[in-house]
PDB file of C-alpha atoms in Angstrom:
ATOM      1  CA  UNK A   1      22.853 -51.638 -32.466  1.00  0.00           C
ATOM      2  CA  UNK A   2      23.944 -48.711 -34.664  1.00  0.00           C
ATOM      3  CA  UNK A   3      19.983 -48.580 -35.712  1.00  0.00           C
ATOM      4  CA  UNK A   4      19.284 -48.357 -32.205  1.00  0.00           C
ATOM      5  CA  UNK A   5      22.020 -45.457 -31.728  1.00  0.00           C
ATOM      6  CA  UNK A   6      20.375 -43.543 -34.290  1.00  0.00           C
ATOM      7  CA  UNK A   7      17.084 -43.510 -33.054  1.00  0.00           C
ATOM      8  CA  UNK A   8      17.910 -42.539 -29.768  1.00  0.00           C
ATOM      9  CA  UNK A   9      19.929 -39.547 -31.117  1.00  0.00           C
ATOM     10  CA  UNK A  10      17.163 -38.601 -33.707  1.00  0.00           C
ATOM     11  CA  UNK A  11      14.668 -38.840 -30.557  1.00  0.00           C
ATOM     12  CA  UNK A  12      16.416 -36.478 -28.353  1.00  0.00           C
ATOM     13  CA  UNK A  13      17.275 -34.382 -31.282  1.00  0.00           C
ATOM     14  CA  UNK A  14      13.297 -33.946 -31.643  1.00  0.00           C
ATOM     15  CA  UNK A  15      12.819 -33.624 -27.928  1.00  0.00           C
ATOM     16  CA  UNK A  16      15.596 -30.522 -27.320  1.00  0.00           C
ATOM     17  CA  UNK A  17      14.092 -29.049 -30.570  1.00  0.00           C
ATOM     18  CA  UNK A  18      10.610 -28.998 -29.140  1.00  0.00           C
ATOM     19  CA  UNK A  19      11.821 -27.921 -26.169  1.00  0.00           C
ATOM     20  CA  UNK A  20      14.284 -25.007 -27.719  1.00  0.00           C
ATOM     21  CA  UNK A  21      11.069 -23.998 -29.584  1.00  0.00           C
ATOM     22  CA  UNK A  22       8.710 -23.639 -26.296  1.00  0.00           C
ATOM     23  CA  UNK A  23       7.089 -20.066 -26.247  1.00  0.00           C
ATOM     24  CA  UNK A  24       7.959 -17.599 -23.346  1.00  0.00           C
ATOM     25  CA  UNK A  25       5.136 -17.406 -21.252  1.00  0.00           C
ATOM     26  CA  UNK A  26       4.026 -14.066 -20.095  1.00  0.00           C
ATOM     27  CA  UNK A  27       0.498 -13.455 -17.727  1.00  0.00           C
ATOM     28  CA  UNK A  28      -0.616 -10.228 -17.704  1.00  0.00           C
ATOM     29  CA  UNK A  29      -2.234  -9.034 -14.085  1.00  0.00           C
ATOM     30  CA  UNK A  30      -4.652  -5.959 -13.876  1.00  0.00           C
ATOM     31  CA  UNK A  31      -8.027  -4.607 -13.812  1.00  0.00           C
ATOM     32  CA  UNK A  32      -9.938  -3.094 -16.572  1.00  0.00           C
ATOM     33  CA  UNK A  33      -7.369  -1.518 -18.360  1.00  0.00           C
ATOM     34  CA  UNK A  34      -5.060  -5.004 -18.585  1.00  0.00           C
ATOM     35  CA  UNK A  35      -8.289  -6.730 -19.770  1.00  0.00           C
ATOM     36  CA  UNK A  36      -9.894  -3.643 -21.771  1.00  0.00           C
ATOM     37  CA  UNK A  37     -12.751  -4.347 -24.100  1.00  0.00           C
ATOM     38  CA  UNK A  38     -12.401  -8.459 -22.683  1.00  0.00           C
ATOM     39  CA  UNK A  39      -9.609 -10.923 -22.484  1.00  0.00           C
ATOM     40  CA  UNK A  40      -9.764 -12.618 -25.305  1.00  0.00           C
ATOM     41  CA  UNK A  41     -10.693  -9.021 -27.260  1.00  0.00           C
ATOM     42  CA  UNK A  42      -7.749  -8.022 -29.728  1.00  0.00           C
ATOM     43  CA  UNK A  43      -8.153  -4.728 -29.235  1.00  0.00           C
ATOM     44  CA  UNK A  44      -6.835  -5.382 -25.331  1.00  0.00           C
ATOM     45  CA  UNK A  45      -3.033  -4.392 -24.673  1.00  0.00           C
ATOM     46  CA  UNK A  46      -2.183  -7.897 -24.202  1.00  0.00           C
ATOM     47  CA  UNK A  47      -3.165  -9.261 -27.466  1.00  0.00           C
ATOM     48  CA  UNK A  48      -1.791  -6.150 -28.998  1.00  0.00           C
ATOM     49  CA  UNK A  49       1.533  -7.419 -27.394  1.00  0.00           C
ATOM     50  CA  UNK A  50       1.173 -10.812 -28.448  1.00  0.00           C
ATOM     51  CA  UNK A  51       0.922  -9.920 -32.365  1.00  0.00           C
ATOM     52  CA  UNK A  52       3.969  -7.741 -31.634  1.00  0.00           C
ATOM     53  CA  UNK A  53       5.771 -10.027 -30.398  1.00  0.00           C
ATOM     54  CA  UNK A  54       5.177 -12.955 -32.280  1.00  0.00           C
ATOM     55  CA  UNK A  55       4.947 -16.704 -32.346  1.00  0.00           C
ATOM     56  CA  UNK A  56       8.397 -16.700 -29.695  1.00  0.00           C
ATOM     57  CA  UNK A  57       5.744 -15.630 -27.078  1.00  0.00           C
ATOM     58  CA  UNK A  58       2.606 -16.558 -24.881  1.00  0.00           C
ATOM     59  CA  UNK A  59       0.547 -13.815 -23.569  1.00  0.00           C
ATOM     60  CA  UNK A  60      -2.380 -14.235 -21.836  1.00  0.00           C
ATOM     61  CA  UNK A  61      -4.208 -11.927 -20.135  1.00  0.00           C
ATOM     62  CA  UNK A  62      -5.469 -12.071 -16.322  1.00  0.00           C
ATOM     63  CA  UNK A  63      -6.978  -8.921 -15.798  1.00  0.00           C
ATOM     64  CA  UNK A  64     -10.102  -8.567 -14.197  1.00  0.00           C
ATOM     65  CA  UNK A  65     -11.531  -4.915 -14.036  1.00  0.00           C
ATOM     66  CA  UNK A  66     -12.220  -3.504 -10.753  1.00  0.00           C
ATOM     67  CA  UNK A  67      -9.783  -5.141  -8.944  1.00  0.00           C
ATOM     68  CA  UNK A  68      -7.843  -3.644  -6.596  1.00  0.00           C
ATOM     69  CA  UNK A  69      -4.304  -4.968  -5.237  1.00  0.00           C
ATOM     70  CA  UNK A  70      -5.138  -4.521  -1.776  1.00  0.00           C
ATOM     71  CA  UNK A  71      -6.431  -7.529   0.011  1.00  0.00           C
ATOM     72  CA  UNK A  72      -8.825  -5.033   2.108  1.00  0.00           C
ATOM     73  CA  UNK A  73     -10.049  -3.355  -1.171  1.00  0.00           C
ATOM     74  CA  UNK A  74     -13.320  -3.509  -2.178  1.00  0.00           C
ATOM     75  CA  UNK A  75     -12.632  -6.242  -4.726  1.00  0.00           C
ATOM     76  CA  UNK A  76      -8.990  -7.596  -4.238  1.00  0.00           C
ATOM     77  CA  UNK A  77      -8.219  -9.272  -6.815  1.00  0.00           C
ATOM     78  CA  UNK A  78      -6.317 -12.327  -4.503  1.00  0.00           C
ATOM     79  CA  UNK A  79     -10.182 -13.353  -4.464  1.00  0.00           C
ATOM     80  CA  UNK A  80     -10.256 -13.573  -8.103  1.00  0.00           C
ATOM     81  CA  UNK A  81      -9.789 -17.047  -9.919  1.00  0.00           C
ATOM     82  CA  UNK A  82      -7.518 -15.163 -12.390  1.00  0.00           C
ATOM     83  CA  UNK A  83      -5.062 -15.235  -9.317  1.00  0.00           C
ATOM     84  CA  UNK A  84      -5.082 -19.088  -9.169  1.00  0.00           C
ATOM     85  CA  UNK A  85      -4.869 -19.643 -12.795  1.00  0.00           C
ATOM     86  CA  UNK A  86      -1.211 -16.807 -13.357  1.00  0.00           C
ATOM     87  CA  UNK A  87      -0.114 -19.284 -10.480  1.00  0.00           C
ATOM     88  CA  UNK A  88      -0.906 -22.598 -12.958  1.00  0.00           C
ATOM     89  CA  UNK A  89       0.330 -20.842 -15.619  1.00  0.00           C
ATOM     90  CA  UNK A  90       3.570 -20.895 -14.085  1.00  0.00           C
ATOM     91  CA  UNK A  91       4.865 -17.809 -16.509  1.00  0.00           C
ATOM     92  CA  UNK A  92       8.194 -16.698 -17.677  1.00  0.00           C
ATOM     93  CA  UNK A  93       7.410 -13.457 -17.177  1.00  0.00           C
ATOM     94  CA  UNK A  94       4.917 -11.661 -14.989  1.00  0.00           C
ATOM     95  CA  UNK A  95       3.724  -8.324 -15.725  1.00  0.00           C
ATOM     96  CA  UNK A  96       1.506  -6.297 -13.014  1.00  0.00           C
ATOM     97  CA  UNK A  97      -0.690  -3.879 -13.798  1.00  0.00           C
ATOM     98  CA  UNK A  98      -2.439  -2.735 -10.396  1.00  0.00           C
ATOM     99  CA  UNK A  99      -3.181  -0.271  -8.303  1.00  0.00           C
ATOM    100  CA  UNK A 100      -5.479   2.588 -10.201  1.00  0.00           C
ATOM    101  CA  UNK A 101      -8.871   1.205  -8.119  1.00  0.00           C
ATOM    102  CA  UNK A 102      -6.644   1.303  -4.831  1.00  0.00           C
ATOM    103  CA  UNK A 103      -6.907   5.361  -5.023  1.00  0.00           C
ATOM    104  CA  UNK A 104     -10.128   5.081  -4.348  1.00  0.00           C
ATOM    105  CA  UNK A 105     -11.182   6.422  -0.896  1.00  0.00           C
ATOM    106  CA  UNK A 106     -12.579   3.170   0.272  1.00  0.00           C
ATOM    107  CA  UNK A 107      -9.188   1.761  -0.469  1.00  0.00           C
ATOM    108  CA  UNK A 108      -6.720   3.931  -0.074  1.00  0.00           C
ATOM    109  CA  UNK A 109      -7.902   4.288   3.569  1.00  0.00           C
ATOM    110  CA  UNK A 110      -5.747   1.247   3.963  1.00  0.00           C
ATOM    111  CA  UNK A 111      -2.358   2.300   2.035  1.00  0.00           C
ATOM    112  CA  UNK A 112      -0.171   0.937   4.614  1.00  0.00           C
ATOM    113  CA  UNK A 113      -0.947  -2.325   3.664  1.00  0.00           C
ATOM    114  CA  UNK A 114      -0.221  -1.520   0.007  1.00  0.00           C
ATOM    115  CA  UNK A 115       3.591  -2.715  -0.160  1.00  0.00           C
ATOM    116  CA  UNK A 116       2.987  -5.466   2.099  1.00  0.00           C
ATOM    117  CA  UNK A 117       0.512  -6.962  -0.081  1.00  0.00           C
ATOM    118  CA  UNK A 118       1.911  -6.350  -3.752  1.00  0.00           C
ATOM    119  CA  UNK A 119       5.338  -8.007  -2.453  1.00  0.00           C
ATOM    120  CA  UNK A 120       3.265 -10.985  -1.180  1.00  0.00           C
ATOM    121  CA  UNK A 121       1.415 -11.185  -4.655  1.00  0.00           C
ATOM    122  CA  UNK A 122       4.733 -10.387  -6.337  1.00  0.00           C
ATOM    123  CA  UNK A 123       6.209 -13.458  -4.368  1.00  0.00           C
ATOM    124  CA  UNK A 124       2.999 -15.903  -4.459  1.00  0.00           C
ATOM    125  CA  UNK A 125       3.151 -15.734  -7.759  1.00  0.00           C
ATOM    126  CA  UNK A 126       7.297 -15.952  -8.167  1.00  0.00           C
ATOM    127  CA  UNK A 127       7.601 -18.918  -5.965  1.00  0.00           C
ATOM    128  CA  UNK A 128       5.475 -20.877  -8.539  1.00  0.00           C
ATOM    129  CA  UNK A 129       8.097 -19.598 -11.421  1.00  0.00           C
ATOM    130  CA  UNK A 130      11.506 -20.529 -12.866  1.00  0.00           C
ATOM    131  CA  UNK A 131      14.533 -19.497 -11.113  1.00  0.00           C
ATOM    132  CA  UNK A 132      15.253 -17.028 -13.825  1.00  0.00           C
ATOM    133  CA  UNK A 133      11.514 -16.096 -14.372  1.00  0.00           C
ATOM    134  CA  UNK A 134      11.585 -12.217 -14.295  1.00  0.00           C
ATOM    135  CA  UNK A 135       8.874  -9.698 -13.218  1.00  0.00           C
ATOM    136  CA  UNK A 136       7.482  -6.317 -13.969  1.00  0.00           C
ATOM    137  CA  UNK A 137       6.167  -3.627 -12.217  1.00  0.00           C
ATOM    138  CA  UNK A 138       3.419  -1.325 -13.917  1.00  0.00           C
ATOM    139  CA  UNK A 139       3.564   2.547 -13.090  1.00  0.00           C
ATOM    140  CA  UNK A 140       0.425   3.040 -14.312  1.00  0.00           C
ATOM    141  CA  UNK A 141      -1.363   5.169 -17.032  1.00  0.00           C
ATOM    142  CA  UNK A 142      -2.107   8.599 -16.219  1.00  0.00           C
ATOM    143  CA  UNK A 143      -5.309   9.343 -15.100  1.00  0.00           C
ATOM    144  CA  UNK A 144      -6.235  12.260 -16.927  1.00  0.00           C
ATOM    145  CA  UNK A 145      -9.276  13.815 -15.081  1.00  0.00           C
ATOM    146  CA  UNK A 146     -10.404  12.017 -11.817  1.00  0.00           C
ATOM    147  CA  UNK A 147     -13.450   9.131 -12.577  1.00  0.00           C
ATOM    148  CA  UNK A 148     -14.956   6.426 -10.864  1.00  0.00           C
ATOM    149  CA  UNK A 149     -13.353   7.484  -7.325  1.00  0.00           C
ATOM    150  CA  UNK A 150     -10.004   7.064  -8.779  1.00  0.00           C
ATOM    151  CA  UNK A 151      -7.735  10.052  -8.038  1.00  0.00           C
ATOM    152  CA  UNK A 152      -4.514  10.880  -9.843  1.00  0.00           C
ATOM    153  CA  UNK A 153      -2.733  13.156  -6.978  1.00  0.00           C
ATOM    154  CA  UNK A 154      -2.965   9.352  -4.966  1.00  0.00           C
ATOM    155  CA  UNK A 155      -1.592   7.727  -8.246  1.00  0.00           C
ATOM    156  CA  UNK A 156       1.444  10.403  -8.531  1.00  0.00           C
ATOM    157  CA  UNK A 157       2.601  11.204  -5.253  1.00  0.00           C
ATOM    158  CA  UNK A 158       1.447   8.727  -3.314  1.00  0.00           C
ATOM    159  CA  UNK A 159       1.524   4.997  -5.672  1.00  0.00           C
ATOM    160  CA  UNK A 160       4.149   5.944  -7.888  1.00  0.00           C
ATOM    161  CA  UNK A 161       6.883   6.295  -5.328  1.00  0.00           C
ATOM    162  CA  UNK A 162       5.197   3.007  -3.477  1.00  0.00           C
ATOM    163  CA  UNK A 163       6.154   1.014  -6.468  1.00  0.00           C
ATOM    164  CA  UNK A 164       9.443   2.244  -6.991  1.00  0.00           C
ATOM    165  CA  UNK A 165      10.099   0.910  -3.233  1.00  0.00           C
ATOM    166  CA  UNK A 166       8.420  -2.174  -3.744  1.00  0.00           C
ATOM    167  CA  UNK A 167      10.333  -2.718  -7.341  1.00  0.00           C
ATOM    168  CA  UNK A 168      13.750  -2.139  -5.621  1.00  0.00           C
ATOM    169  CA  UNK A 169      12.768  -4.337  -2.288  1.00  0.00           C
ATOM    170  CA  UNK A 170      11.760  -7.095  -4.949  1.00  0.00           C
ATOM    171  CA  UNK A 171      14.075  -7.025  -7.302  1.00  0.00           C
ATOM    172  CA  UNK A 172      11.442  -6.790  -9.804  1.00  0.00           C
ATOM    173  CA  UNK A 173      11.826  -4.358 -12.906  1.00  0.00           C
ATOM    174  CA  UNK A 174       9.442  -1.126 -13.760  1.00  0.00           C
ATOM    175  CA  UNK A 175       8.075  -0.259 -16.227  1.00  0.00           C
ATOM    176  CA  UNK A 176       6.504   3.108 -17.422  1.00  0.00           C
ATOM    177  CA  UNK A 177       3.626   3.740 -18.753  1.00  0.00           C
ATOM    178  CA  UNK A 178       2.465   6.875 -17.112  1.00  0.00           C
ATOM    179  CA  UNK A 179       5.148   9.162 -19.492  1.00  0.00           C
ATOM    180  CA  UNK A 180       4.000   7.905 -22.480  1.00  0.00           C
ATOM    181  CA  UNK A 181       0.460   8.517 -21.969  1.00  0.00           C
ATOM    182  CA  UNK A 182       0.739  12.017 -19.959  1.00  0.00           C
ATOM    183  CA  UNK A 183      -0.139  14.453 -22.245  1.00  0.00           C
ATOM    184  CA  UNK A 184      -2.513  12.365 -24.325  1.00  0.00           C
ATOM    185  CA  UNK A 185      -5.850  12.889 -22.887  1.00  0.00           C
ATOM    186  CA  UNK A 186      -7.179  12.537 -26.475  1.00  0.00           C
ATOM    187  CA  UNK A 187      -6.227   8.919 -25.988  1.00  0.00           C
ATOM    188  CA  UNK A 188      -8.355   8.244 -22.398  1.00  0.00           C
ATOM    189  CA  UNK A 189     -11.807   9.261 -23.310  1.00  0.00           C
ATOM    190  CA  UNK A 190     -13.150   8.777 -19.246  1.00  0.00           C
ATOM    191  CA  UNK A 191      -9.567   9.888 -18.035  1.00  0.00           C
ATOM    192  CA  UNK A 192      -8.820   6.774 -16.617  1.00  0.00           C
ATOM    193  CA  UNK A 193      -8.858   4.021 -19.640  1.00  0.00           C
ATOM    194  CA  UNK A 194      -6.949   4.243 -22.812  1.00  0.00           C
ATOM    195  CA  UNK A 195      -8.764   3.644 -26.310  1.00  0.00           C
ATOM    196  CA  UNK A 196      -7.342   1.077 -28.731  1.00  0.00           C
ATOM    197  CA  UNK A 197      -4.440   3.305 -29.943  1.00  0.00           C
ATOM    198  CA  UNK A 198      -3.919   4.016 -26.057  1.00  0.00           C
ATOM    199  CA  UNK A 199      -3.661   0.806 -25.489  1.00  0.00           C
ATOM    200  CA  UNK A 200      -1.140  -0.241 -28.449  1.00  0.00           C
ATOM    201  CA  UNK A 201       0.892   2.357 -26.984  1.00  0.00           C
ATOM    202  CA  UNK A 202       0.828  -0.013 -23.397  1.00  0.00           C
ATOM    203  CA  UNK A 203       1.877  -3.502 -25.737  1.00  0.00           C
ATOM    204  CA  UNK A 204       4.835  -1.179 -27.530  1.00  0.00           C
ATOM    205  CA  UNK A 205       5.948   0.005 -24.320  1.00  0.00           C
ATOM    206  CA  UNK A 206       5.420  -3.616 -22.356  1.00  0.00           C
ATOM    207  CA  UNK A 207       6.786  -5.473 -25.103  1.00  0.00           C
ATOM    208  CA  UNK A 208      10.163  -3.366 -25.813  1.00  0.00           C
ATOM    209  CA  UNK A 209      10.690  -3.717 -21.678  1.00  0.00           C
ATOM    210  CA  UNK A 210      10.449  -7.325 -21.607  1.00  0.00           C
ATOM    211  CA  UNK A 211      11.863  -8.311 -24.996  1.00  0.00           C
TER     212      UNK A 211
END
């Protein structure tokens, strides 16, 4: 009996150690810049988090460049599978990049849509996470001379105060990464996507917010 005692208590012993020692899961939502040179690259601002932060964390990154966060957007990224697989990821904590493609004039045609829909992703994807499970908003890098379509007098005075709405509505938390990167044009070579250091700057900033 006492034998039997023992190795029930050495068995849950194991089993709350394992579980004590579970990584924090974090998904990483974007476009281009969240998956930068690929997903699996480690020159991406995910990775670059994930070696910062260490073996106590899981970060995987769903970005998919292009994508925009409005459903009527030229390519929404609700049609992506990345959406479906932060949802089976089930993370800890959700970090969301979007909103630089939205600017766009094609896009941006339909801003009054834009809080609807990132509170809906916001809350598709929350509904699928721990009751304590936390999430981030993303003001987003600067962009330093106008590319692709993508317009930074949209981005400042238009999605910036957007987010702070949709942050305090939510409950989610922001964080910045438009100050760090303002005067550092040296660091977006295109004016819209940061280089490796520009990115590293992103996983410092991300990963002192969420740590």
């Amino acid at each position: 009996m006492k034998k039997t005692f023992i190795t029930i208590a050495l068995c849950c012993g194991l089993f709350v150690s394992a579980q004590a020692q579970k990584p924090i899961k974090v998904a990483c939502v974007g476009n281009s810049i969240t998956q930068g040179p690929g997903r699996d690259h480690d020159d991406s601002y995910p990775l670059q988090m994930q070696a910062i932060l260490g073996k106590d964390y899981e970060v995987k990154n769903f970005g998919v460049s292009g994508r925009t966060l409005l459903k009527k957007g030229d390519f929404p990224y609700w049609n992506e599978p990345q959406y479906q697989e932060v949802i089976e990821f089930q993370p800890d904590i959700l970090i969301i990049k979007l909103g630089t493609n939205d600017s766009k004039p094609q896009n941006w045609q339909y801003k009054e849509d834009f809080k609807k829909d990132y509170l809906e992703l916001i809350a598709s994807i929350k509904s699928h996470m721990t009751s304590d499970g936390k999430v981030y908003i993303c003001i987003p890098v600067p962009v330093t001379k106008d590319n692709f379509g993508i317009r930074e007098q949209v981005m400042v005075y238009e999605t910036q105060p957007l987010l702070l709405e949709i942050a305090n509505e939510s409950g989610a938390s922001i964080i910045d990464l438009y100050t760090p990167l303002k005067d550092r044009a040296d660091l977006l070579p295109d004016g819209v996507h940061p280089n490796k250091e520009g990115l590293g700057i992103m996983a410092r900033e991300v990963a002192k917010a969420i740590k």
